[in-house]
mmCIF file of C-alpha atoms in Angstrom:
data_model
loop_
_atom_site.group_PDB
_atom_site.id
_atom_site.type_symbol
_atom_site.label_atom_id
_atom_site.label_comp_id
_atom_site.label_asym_id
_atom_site.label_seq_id
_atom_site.Cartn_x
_atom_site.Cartn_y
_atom_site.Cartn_z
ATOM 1 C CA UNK A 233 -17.917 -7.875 -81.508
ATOM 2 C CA UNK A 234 -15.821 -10.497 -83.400
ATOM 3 C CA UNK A 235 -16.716 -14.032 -83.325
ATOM 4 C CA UNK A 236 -13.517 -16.232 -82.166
ATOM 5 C CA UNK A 237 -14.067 -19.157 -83.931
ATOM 6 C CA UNK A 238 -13.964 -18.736 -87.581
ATOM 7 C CA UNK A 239 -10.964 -17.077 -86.757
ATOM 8 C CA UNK A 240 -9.267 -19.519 -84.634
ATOM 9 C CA UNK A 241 -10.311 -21.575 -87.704
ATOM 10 C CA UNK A 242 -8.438 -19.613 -90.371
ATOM 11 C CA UNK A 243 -5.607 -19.421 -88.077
ATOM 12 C CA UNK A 244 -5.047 -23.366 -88.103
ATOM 13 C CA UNK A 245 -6.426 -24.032 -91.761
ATOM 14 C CA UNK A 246 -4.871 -21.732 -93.909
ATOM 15 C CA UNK A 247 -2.565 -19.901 -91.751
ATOM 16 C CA UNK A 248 -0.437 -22.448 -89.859
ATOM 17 C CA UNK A 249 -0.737 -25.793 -92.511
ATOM 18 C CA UNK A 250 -1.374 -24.268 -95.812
ATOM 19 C CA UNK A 251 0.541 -20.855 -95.546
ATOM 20 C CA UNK A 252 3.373 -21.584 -93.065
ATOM 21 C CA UNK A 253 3.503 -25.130 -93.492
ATOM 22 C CA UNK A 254 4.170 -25.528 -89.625
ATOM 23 C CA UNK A 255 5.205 -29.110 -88.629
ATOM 24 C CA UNK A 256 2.640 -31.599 -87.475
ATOM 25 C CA UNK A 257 4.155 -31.509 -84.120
ATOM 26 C CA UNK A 258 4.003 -27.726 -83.588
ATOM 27 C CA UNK A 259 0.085 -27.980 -85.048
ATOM 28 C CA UNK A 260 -0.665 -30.251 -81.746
ATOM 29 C CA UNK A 261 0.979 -27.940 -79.510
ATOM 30 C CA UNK A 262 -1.065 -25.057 -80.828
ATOM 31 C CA UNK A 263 -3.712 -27.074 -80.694
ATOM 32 C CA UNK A 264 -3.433 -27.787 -77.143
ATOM 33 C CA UNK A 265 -2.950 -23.886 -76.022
ATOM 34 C CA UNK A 266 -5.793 -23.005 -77.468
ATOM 35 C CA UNK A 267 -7.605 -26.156 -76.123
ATOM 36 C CA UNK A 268 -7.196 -24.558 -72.484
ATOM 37 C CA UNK A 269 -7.025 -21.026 -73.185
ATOM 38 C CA UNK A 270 -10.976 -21.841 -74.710
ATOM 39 C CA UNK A 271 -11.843 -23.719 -71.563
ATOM 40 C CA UNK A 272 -10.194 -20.960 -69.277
ATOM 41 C CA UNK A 273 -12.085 -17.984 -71.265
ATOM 42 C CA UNK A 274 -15.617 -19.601 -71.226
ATOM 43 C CA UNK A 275 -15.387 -20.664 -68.214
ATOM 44 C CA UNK A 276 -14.628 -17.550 -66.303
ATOM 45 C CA UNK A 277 -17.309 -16.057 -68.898
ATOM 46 C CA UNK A 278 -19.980 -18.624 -68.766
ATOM 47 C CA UNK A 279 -20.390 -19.274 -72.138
ATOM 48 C CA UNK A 280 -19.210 -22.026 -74.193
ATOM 49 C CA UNK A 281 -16.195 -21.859 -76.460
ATOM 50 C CA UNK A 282 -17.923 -21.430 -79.340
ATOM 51 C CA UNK A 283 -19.894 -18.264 -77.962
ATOM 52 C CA UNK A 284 -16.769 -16.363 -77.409
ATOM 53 C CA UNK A 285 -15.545 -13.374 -79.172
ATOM 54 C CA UNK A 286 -11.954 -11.794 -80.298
ATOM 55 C CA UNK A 287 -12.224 -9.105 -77.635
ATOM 56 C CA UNK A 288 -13.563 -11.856 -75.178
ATOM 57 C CA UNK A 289 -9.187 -12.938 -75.032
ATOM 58 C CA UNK A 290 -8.261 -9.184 -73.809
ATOM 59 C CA UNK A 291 -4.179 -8.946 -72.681
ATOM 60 C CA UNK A 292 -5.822 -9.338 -69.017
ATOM 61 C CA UNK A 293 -7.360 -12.227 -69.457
ATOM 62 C CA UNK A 294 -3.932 -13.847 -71.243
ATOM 63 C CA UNK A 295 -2.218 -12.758 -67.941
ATOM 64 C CA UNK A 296 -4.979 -14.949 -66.271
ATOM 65 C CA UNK A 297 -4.814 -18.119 -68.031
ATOM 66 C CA UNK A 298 -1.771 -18.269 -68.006
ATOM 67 C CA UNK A 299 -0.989 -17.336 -64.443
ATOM 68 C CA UNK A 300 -3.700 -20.404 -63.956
ATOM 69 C CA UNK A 301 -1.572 -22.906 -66.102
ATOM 70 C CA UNK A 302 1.187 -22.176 -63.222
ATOM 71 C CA UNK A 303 -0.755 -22.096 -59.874
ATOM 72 C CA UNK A 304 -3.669 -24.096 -60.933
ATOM 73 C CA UNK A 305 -2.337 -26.606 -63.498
ATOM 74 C CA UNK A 306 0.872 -26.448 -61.979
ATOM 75 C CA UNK A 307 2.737 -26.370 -65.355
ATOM 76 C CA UNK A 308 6.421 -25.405 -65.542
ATOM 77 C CA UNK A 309 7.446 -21.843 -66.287
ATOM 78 C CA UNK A 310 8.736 -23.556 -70.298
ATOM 79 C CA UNK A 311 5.003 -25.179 -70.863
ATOM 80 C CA UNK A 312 3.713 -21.428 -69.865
ATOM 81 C CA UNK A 313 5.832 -19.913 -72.236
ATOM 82 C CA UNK A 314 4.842 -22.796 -75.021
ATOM 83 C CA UNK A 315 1.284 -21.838 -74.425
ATOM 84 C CA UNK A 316 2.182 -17.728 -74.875
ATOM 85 C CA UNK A 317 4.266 -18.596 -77.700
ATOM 86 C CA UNK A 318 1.169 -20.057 -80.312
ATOM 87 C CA UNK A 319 -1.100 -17.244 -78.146
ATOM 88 C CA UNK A 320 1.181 -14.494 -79.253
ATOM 89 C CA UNK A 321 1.669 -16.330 -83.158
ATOM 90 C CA UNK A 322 -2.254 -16.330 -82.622
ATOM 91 C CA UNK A 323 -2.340 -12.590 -82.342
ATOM 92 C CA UNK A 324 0.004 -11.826 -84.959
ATOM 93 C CA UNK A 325 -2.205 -13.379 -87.844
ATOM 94 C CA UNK A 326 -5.146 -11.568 -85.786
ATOM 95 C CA UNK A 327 -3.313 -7.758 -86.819
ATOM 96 C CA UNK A 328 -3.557 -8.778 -90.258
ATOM 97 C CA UNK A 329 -6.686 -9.706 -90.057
ATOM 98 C CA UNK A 330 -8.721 -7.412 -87.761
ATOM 99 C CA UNK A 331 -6.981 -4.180 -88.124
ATOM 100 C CA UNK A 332 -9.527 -2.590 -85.440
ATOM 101 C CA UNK A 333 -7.826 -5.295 -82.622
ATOM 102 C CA UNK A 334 -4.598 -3.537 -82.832
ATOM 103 C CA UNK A 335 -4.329 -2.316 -79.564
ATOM 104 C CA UNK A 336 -5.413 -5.742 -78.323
ATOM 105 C CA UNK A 337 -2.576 -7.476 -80.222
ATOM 106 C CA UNK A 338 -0.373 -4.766 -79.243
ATOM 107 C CA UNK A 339 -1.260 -5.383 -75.434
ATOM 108 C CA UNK A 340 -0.773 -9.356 -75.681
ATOM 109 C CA UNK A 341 1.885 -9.443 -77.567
ATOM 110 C CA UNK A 342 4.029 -7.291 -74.996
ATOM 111 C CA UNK A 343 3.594 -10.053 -72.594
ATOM 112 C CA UNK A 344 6.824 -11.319 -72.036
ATOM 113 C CA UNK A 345 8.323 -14.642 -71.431
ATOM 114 C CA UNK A 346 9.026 -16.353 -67.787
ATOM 115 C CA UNK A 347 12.608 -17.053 -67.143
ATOM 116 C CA UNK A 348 13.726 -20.474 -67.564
ATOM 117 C CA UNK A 349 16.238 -21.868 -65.991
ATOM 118 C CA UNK A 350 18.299 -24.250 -68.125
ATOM 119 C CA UNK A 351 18.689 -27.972 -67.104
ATOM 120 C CA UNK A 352 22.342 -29.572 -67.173
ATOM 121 C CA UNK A 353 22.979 -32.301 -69.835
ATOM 122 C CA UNK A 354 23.868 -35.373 -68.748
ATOM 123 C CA UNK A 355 26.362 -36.712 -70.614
ATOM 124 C CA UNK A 356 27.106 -40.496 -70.630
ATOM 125 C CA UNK A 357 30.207 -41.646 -70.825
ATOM 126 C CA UNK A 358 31.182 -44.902 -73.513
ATOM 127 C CA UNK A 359 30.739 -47.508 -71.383
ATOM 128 C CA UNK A 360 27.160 -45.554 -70.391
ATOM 129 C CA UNK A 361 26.473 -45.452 -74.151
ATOM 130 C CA UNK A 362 27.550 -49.484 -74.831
ATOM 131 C CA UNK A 363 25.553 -50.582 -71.975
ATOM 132 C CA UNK A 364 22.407 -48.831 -72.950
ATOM 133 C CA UNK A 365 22.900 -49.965 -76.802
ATOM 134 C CA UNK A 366 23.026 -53.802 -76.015
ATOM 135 C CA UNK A 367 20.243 -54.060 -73.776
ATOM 136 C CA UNK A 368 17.385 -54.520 -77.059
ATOM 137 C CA UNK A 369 17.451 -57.969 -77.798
ATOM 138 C CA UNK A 370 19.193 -58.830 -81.386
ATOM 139 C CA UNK A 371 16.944 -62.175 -81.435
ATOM 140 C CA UNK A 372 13.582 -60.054 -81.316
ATOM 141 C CA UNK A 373 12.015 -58.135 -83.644
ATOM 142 C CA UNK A 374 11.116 -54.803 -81.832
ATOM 143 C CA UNK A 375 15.099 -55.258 -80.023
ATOM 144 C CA UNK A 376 16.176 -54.781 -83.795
ATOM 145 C CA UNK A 377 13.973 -51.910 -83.634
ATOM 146 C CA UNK A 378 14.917 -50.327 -80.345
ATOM 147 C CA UNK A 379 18.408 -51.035 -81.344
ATOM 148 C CA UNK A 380 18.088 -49.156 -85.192
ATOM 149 C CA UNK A 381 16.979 -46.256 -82.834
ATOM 150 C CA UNK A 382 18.883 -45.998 -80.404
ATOM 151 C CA UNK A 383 22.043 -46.136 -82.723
ATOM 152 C CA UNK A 384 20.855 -43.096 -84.936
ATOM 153 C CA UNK A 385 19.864 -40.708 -81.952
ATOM 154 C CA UNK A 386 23.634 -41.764 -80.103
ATOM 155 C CA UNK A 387 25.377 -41.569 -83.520
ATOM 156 C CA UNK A 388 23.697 -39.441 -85.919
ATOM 157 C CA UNK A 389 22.441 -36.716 -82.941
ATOM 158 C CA UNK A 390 18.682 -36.917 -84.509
ATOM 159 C CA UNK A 391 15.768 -35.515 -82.482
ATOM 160 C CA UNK A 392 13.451 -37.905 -81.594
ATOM 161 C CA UNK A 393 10.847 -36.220 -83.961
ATOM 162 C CA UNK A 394 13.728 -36.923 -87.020
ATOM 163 C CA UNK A 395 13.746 -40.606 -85.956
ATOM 164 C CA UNK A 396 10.201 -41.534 -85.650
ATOM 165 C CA UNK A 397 9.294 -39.247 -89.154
ATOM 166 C CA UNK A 398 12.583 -40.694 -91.334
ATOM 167 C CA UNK A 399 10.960 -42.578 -94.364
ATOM 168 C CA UNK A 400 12.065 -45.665 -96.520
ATOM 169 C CA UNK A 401 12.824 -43.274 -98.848
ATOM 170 C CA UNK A 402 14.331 -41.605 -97.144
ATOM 171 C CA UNK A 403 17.509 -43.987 -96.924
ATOM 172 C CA UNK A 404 20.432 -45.039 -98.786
ATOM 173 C CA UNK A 405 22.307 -47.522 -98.047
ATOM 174 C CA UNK A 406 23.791 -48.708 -100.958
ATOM 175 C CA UNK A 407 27.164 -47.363 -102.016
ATOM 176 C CA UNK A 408 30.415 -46.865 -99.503
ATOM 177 C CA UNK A 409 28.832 -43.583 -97.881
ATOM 178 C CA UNK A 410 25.660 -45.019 -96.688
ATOM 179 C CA UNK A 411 23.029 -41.248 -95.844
ATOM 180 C CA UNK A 412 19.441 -40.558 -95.036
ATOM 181 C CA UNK A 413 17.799 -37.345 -95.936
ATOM 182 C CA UNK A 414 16.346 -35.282 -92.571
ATOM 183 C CA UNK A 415 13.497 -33.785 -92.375
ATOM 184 C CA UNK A 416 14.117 -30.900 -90.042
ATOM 185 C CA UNK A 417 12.126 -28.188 -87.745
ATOM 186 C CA UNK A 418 10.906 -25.889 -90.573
ATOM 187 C CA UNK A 419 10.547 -28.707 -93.111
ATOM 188 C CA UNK A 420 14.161 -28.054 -93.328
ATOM 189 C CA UNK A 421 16.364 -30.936 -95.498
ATOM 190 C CA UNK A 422 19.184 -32.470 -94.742
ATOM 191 C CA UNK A 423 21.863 -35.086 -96.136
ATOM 192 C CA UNK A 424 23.581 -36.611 -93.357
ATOM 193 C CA UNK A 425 25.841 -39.277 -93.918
ATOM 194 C CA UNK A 426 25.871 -42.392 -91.499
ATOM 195 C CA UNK A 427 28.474 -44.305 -89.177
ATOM 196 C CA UNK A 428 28.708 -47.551 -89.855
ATOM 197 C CA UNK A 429 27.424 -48.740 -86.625
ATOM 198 C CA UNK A 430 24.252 -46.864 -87.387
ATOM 199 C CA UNK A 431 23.914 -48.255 -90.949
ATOM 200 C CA UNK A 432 24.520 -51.834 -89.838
ATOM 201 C CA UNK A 433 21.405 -51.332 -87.201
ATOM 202 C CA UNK A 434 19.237 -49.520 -89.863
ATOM 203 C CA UNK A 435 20.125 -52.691 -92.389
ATOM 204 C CA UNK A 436 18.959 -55.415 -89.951
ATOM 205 C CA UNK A 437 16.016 -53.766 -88.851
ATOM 206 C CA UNK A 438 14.912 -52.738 -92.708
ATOM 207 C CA UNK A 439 15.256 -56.867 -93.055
ATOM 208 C CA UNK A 440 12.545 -57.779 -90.660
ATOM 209 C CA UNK A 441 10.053 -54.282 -90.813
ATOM 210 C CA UNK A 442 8.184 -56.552 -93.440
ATOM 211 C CA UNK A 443 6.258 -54.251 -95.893
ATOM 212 C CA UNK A 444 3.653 -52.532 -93.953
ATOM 213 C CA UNK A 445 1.993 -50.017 -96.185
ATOM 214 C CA UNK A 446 3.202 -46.807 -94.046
ATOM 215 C CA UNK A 447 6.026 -44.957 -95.575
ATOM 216 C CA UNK A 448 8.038 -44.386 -92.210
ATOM 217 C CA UNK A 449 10.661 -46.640 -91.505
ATOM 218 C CA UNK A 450 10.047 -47.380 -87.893
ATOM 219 C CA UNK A 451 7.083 -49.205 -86.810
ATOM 220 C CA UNK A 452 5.017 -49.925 -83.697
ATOM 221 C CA UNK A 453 3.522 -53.266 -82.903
ATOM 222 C CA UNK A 454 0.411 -52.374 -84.979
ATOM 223 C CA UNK A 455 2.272 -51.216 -87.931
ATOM 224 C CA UNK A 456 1.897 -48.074 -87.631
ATOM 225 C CA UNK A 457 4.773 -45.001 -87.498
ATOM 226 C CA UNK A 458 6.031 -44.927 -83.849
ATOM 227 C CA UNK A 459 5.444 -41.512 -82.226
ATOM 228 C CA UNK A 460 7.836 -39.456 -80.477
ATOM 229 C CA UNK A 461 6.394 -40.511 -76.889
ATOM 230 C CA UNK A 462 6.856 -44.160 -78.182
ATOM 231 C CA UNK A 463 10.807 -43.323 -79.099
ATOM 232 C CA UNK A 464 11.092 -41.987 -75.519
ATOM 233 C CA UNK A 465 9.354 -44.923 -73.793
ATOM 234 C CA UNK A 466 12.215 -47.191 -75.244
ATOM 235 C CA UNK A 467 14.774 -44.940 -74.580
ATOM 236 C CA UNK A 468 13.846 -45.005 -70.785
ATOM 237 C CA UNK A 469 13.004 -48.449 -70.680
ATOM 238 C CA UNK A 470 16.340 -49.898 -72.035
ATOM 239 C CA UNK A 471 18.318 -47.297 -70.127
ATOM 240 C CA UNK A 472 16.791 -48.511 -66.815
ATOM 241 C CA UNK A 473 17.930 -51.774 -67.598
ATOM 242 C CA UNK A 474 21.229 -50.836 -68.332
ATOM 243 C CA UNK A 475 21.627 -49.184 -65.334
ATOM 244 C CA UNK A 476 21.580 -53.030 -63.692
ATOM 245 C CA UNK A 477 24.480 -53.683 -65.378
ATOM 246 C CA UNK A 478 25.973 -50.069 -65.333
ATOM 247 C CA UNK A 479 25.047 -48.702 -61.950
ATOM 248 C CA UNK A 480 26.016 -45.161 -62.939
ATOM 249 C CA UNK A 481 23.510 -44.809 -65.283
ATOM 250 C CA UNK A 482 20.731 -44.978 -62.255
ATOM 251 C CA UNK A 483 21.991 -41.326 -61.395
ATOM 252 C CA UNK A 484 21.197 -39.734 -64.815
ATOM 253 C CA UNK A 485 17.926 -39.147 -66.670
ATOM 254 C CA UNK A 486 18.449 -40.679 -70.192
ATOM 255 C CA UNK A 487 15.745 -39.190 -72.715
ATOM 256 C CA UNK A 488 16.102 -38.673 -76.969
ATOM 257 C CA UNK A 489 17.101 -35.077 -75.863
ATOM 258 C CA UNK A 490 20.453 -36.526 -73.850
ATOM 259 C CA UNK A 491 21.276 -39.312 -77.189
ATOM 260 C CA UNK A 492 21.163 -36.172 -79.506
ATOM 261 C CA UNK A 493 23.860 -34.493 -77.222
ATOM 262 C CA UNK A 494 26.091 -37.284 -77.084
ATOM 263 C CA UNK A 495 26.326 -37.866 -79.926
ATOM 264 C CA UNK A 496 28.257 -34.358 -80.797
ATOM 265 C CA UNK A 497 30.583 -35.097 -77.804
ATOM 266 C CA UNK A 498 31.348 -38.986 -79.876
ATOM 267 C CA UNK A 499 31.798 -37.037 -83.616
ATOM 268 C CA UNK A 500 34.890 -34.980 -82.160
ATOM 269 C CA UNK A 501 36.171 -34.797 -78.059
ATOM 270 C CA UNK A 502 37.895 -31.675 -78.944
ATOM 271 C CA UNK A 503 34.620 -28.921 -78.443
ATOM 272 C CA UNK A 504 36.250 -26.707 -81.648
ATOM 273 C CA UNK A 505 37.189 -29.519 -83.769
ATOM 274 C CA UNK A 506 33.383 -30.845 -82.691
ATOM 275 C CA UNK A 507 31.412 -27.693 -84.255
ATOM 276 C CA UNK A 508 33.904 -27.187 -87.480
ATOM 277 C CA UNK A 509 33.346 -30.928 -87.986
ATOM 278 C CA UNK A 510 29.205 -30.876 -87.487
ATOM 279 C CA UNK A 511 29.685 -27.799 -90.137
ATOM 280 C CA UNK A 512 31.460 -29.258 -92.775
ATOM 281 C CA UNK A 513 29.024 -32.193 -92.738
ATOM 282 C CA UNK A 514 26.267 -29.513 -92.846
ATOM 283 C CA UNK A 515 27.801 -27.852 -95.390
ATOM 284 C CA UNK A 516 28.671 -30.853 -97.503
ATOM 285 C CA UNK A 517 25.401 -33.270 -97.287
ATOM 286 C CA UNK A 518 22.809 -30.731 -97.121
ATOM 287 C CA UNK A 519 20.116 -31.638 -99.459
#
């Protein structure tokens, strides 16, 4: 029998930050499958999760957990498939590792995916886009914030991870084609120049961050980086107040996910102009 932990160990340690170099974000996500998948197995074992073994986490016992995630923790059919996804990356280092679990890995690893069925976009229209823009108040510190936001996810089409991890250096502004340097899924790099708009936000807030020791560029009350659940509590918050003033908006469910959309459909109206566009600027700013 084969111990689980040091091996759940390696996998995180060495495997996942110092081999792959996985992002911070897809780290906590692991993290979290095998946080229940533990719970699950010792509990339906009744040991603790530090008794269990390799074999313990047979294919049926997958099937189990995560049929539990659904009907028990009533997660969505795309959480279920997050939670196979680090399970099966799991098993993967595991074949490597433990040659004699083969047919183990094998077994899990021919699990297969739940359909998902994909959720409509909702696009906002200009005057959906204006209104939600000057709701943060220009007179207020964190309404410069919310506002420096806000203009790079509508304008630049950043994920909301992108945003919250962009770094003062990061940014240039000086010069007449004002960029900031993206740090992708992957670890991937990118030069993407900015519209104006977006550079004019990113100078006023940069005027009043002050010079807090952390290296991000956006800030929570405390000082510290703001976090990707942060970035989506303003982007709800000002967008239901916008919606008092733009009733249309009450209808649609504004998230970071919906500004990074938009903002293809403002670069170019005209869908193949749009993706040659997003190209060249791929092409001709990457880093």
């Amino acid at each position: 029998m084969t111990p689980l932990a040091p091996l759940v160990t390696s996998f995180f340690r060495e495997h996942l930050s110092a081999e792959k170099g996985v992002s911070k974000n897809t780290l906590t996500s692991y993290s979290y499958a095998f946080k229940f998948l533990c719970k699950y197995a010792a509990g339906r074992l009744g040991k603790t999760p530090s008794q269990l073994f390799l074999e313990d986490l047979d294919a049926r016992m997958i099937r189990d957990f995560l049929e539990h995630l659904e009907t028990r923790c009533h997660n969505t059919a795309r959480t279920r498939n997050l939670r196979l996804t680090a399970i099966r990356s799991f098993v993967k280092y595991i074949a490597y590792e433990v040659p004699s679990a083969l047919e183990q890995v094998r077994q899990i690893r021919a699990i297969s995916n739940k359909r998902v069925q994909e959720r409509l976009i909702n696009h906002l229209t200009r005057e959906e886009m204006n209104a939600v823009l000057d709701v943060p108040d220009p007179g207020s510190r964190a309404g410069i914030r919310d506002q420096g936001m806000l203009y790079l996810g509508f304008a630049s089409g950043l994920r909301a991870s992108e945003i919250v991890g962009l770094r003062l250096d990061d940014i240039e502004l000086d010069g007449p084609y004002p960029s900031i340097l993206v740090r992708g899924k992957g670890r991937r790099l990118r030069r993407l120049p900015l519209w104006k708009e977006a550079a004019r936000a990113l100078r006023a807030w940069l005027a009043v961050r002050g010079s807090a020791p952390a290296p991000e560029v956006f800030l929570n009350a405390r000082g510290e980086a703001m976090t990707t659940s942060g970035f989506s509590y303003v982007v709800k918050k000002h967008s239901r107040q916008a919606a008092h003033a733009t009733p249309t908006l009450s209808d649609k469910r504004v998230s970071p996910h919906v500004l990074r959309h938009n903002a293809e459909f403002r670069i170019m109206p005209n869908p193949v102009s749009r993706c040659a566009s997003l190209a060249a600027l791929a092409v001709s700013y990457s880093a």
